[in-house]
C-alpha cells in the first residue's frame, strides 16, 4: 500500500488506473469511521470508475484506516483535512481533478473546492445536504459511545451503530472520538455560495443523517440534485443509481 508524508504525518492511499490510458483523475474522500476500502473499494466505486476510464485516488483520512492517528481535536478541522487531500494530489503531480466525498468526506470535499477552486473540475457531494451549513456533523453522543467502556454501556441508537462499526473494523476509537469533536464545523451560506465547480448532491430518500439536498443546492450556483431511491445513509453510498448518475455527471464535464 503506497504512503506519502504531509506536515510530518503519514497517509495511506490507493491510486488505481484504467486498463488503457492515463485516465482523468478523481479523488474519493471517505466518511467518518470508514476507510478507502470500506467506502470505495468494497461498494464497487473504484472498479466502476476505472472501467469508465477514470484514474481513481483515495486515501485514508487522518485518524482512519492505515493513516496517522491523532488525538487532538483541533487536528480534525475539515479545512485541515482538505489540505491533506490537496497535498496528496500535489504529491501525485495532478494539478486538476474531480472530487467526490461522502458524508464527512463531502464536508472535506467542499473545503477542497473552496481552498483550491482552480484545481477542482467538478464536485460530487454524497450523503451531505443542508447539514453542511446547518449542522455540525455527527452528534457528540457518537464520540461518547466510542469512548464508553463497552458497547453494552451505550444506549444511544446512533452511538451504538458507530461503536459497533468501529469495533468491527478494529478502528482507533480514541482517534475517531477526537475526529467527531474536531470536525464539527459548518460552512457558512456565503462560503458554499462561492463554490465554483459544477456540483452534484446525492442523498438517499430515507437518509435521516445528511439533511435535505435541495436547500443546499439552492445555495450552490448551478448545483444538481440526485435522489437515491429508498436508501438510508449507510446503504446509499454503493447504490447503482448513484453510480450511474455520477458517471453521467462526470462525463458531462468539458
PDB file of N, CA and C in Angstrom, residues 117-157:
ATOM      1  N   UNK A 117     -10.092  26.341  -5.898  1.00  0.00           N
ATOM      2  CA  UNK A 117     -11.112  26.257  -6.956  1.00  0.00           C
ATOM      3  C   UNK A 117     -10.530  26.021  -8.342  1.00  0.00           C
ATOM      4  N   UNK A 118      -9.304  26.467  -8.548  1.00  0.00           N
ATOM      5  CA  UNK A 118      -8.680  26.298  -9.857  1.00  0.00           C
ATOM      6  C   UNK A 118      -8.296  24.844 -10.125  1.00  0.00           C
ATOM      7  N   UNK A 119      -8.290  24.004  -9.087  1.00  0.00           N
ATOM      8  CA  UNK A 119      -7.867  22.617  -9.249  1.00  0.00           C
ATOM      9  C   UNK A 119      -9.044  21.640  -9.340  1.00  0.00           C
ATOM     10  N   UNK A 120     -10.215  22.062  -8.910  1.00  0.00           N
ATOM     11  CA  UNK A 120     -11.362  21.151  -8.829  1.00  0.00           C
ATOM     12  C   UNK A 120     -12.244  21.294 -10.064  1.00  0.00           C
ATOM     13  N   UNK A 121     -12.257  20.241 -10.860  1.00  0.00           N
ATOM     14  CA  UNK A 121     -13.016  20.229 -12.111  1.00  0.00           C
ATOM     15  C   UNK A 121     -14.511  20.078 -11.861  1.00  0.00           C
ATOM     16  N   UNK A 122     -14.875  19.215 -10.915  1.00  0.00           N
ATOM     17  CA  UNK A 122     -16.272  19.052 -10.522  1.00  0.00           C
ATOM     18  C   UNK A 122     -16.304  18.469  -9.117  1.00  0.00           C
ATOM     19  N   UNK A 123     -17.483  18.555  -8.489  1.00  0.00           N
ATOM     20  CA  UNK A 123     -17.622  18.159  -7.095  1.00  0.00           C
ATOM     21  C   UNK A 123     -18.892  17.325  -6.929  1.00  0.00           C
ATOM     22  N   UNK A 124     -18.752  16.137  -6.356  1.00  0.00           N
ATOM     23  CA  UNK A 124     -19.899  15.297  -6.029  1.00  0.00           C
ATOM     24  C   UNK A 124     -19.970  15.183  -4.511  1.00  0.00           C
ATOM     25  N   UNK A 125     -21.093  15.641  -3.953  1.00  0.00           N
ATOM     26  CA  UNK A 125     -21.323  15.579  -2.518  1.00  0.00           C
ATOM     27  C   UNK A 125     -22.347  14.480  -2.261  1.00  0.00           C
ATOM     28  N   UNK A 126     -21.903  13.360  -1.731  1.00  0.00           N
ATOM     29  CA  UNK A 126     -22.797  12.266  -1.391  1.00  0.00           C
ATOM     30  C   UNK A 126     -23.061  12.249   0.105  1.00  0.00           C
ATOM     31  N   UNK A 127     -24.290  11.978   0.502  1.00  0.00           N
ATOM     32  CA  UNK A 127     -24.604  11.828   1.912  1.00  0.00           C
ATOM     33  C   UNK A 127     -24.378  13.071   2.749  1.00  0.00           C
ATOM     34  N   UNK A 128     -24.454  14.248   2.122  1.00  0.00           N
ATOM     35  CA  UNK A 128     -24.363  15.508   2.870  1.00  0.00           C
ATOM     36  C   UNK A 128     -25.225  16.548   2.158  1.00  0.00           C
ATOM     37  N   UNK A 129     -26.206  17.073   2.883  1.00  0.00           N
ATOM     38  CA  UNK A 129     -27.095  18.075   2.320  1.00  0.00           C
ATOM     39  C   UNK A 129     -26.973  19.378   3.096  1.00  0.00           C
ATOM     40  N   UNK A 130     -28.111  19.916   3.507  1.00  0.00           N
ATOM     41  CA  UNK A 130     -28.104  21.218   4.174  1.00  0.00           C
ATOM     42  C   UNK A 130     -27.375  21.177   5.514  1.00  0.00           C
ATOM     43  N   UNK A 131     -27.131  19.985   6.039  1.00  0.00           N
ATOM     44  CA  UNK A 131     -26.336  19.901   7.272  1.00  0.00           C
ATOM     45  C   UNK A 131     -24.889  20.359   7.061  1.00  0.00           C
ATOM     46  N   UNK A 132     -24.509  20.552   5.817  1.00  0.00           N
ATOM     47  CA  UNK A 132     -23.199  21.144   5.554  1.00  0.00           C
ATOM     48  C   UNK A 132     -23.112  22.547   6.146  1.00  0.00           C
ATOM     49  N   UNK A 133     -24.250  23.249   6.164  1.00  0.00           N
ATOM     50  CA  UNK A 133     -24.256  24.618   6.698  1.00  0.00           C
ATOM     51  C   UNK A 133     -25.106  24.764   7.958  1.00  0.00           C
ATOM     52  N   UNK A 134     -26.029  23.868   8.168  1.00  0.00           N
ATOM     53  CA  UNK A 134     -26.930  23.992   9.320  1.00  0.00           C
ATOM     54  C   UNK A 134     -26.726  22.910  10.368  1.00  0.00           C
ATOM     55  N   UNK A 135     -25.764  22.052  10.166  1.00  0.00           N
ATOM     56  CA  UNK A 135     -25.472  21.005  11.144  1.00  0.00           C
ATOM     57  C   UNK A 135     -23.986  20.871  11.306  1.00  0.00           C
ATOM     58  N   UNK A 136     -23.562  20.418  12.469  1.00  0.00           N
ATOM     59  CA  UNK A 136     -22.123  20.370  12.757  1.00  0.00           C
ATOM     60  C   UNK A 136     -21.566  18.963  12.666  1.00  0.00           C
ATOM     61  N   UNK A 137     -22.170  18.129  11.855  1.00  0.00           N
ATOM     62  CA  UNK A 137     -21.677  16.768  11.729  1.00  0.00           C
ATOM     63  C   UNK A 137     -22.403  15.844  12.693  1.00  0.00           C
ATOM     64  N   UNK A 138     -21.822  14.698  12.947  1.00  0.00           N
ATOM     65  CA  UNK A 138     -22.447  13.724  13.833  1.00  0.00           C
ATOM     66  C   UNK A 138     -22.521  14.248  15.268  1.00  0.00           C
ATOM     67  N   UNK A 139     -23.559  13.862  16.012  1.00  0.00           N
ATOM     68  CA  UNK A 139     -23.706  14.361  17.387  1.00  0.00           C
ATOM     69  C   UNK A 139     -22.594  13.869  18.300  1.00  0.00           C
ATOM     70  N   UNK A 140     -22.350  14.619  19.379  1.00  0.00           N
ATOM     71  CA  UNK A 140     -21.287  14.254  20.312  1.00  0.00           C
ATOM     72  C   UNK A 140     -21.596  12.940  21.019  1.00  0.00           C
ATOM     73  N   UNK A 141     -22.853  12.510  20.995  1.00  0.00           N
ATOM     74  CA  UNK A 141     -23.181  11.223  21.605  1.00  0.00           C
ATOM     75  C   UNK A 141     -22.439  10.073  20.919  1.00  0.00           C
ATOM     76  N   UNK A 142     -22.074  10.260  19.636  1.00  0.00           N
ATOM     77  CA  UNK A 142     -21.301   9.234  18.943  1.00  0.00           C
ATOM     78  C   UNK A 142     -19.903   9.157  19.538  1.00  0.00           C
ATOM     79  N   UNK A 143     -19.298  10.314  19.816  1.00  0.00           N
ATOM     80  CA  UNK A 143     -17.978  10.319  20.454  1.00  0.00           C
ATOM     81  C   UNK A 143     -18.048   9.682  21.836  1.00  0.00           C
ATOM     82  N   UNK A 144     -19.100  10.003  22.577  1.00  0.00           N
ATOM     83  CA  UNK A 144     -19.263   9.417  23.907  1.00  0.00           C
ATOM     84  C   UNK A 144     -19.396   7.896  23.818  1.00  0.00           C
ATOM     85  N   UNK A 145     -20.109   7.436  22.791  1.00  0.00           N
ATOM     86  CA  UNK A 145     -20.266   5.991  22.599  1.00  0.00           C
ATOM     87  C   UNK A 145     -18.935   5.333  22.278  1.00  0.00           C
ATOM     88  N   UNK A 146     -18.118   6.005  21.467  1.00  0.00           N
ATOM     89  CA  UNK A 146     -16.819   5.444  21.102  1.00  0.00           C
ATOM     90  C   UNK A 146     -15.893   5.321  22.311  1.00  0.00           C
ATOM     91  N   UNK A 147     -16.071   6.211  23.291  1.00  0.00           N
ATOM     92  CA  UNK A 147     -15.191   6.221  24.453  1.00  0.00           C
ATOM     93  C   UNK A 147     -15.769   5.448  25.637  1.00  0.00           C
ATOM     94  N   UNK A 148     -16.980   4.948  25.496  1.00  0.00           N
ATOM     95  CA  UNK A 148     -17.607   4.188  26.586  1.00  0.00           C
ATOM     96  C   UNK A 148     -16.812   2.910  26.873  1.00  0.00           C
ATOM     97  N   UNK A 149     -16.883   2.403  28.109  1.00  0.00           N
ATOM     98  CA  UNK A 149     -16.125   1.192  28.458  1.00  0.00           C
ATOM     99  C   UNK A 149     -16.430   0.005  27.552  1.00  0.00           C
ATOM    100  N   UNK A 150     -17.694  -0.141  27.148  1.00  0.00           N
ATOM    101  CA  UNK A 150     -18.050  -1.249  26.264  1.00  0.00           C
ATOM    102  C   UNK A 150     -19.316  -0.896  25.505  1.00  0.00           C
ATOM    103  N   UNK A 151     -19.613  -1.675  24.477  1.00  0.00           N
ATOM    104  CA  UNK A 151     -20.829  -1.462  23.697  1.00  0.00           C
ATOM    105  C   UNK A 151     -22.069  -1.604  24.578  1.00  0.00           C
ATOM    106  N   UNK A 152     -22.001  -2.457  25.575  1.00  0.00           N
ATOM    107  CA  UNK A 152     -23.144  -2.665  26.462  1.00  0.00           C
ATOM    108  C   UNK A 152     -23.491  -1.417  27.265  1.00  0.00           C
ATOM    109  N   UNK A 153     -22.531  -0.495  27.382  1.00  0.00           N
ATOM    110  CA  UNK A 153     -22.775   0.740  28.131  1.00  0.00           C
ATOM    111  C   UNK A 153     -23.413   1.831  27.281  1.00  0.00           C
ATOM    112  N   UNK A 154     -23.595   1.579  25.989  1.00  0.00           N
ATOM    113  CA  UNK A 154     -24.104   2.601  25.062  1.00  0.00           C
ATOM    114  C   UNK A 154     -25.593   2.369  24.829  1.00  0.00           C
ATOM    115  N   UNK A 155     -26.386   3.390  25.094  1.00  0.00           N
ATOM    116  CA  UNK A 155     -27.834   3.289  24.873  1.00  0.00           C
ATOM    117  C   UNK A 155     -28.299   4.095  23.670  1.00  0.00           C
ATOM    118  N   UNK A 156     -27.551   5.119  23.295  1.00  0.00           N
ATOM    119  CA  UNK A 156     -27.942   5.942  22.144  1.00  0.00           C
ATOM    120  C   UNK A 156     -27.881   5.106  20.865  1.00  0.00           C
ATOM    121  N   UNK A 157     -28.978   5.040  20.080  1.00  0.00           N
ATOM    122  CA  UNK A 157     -29.008   4.163  18.898  1.00  0.00           C
ATOM    123  C   UNK A 157     -27.917   4.481  17.878  1.00  0.00           C
TER     124      UNK A 157
END
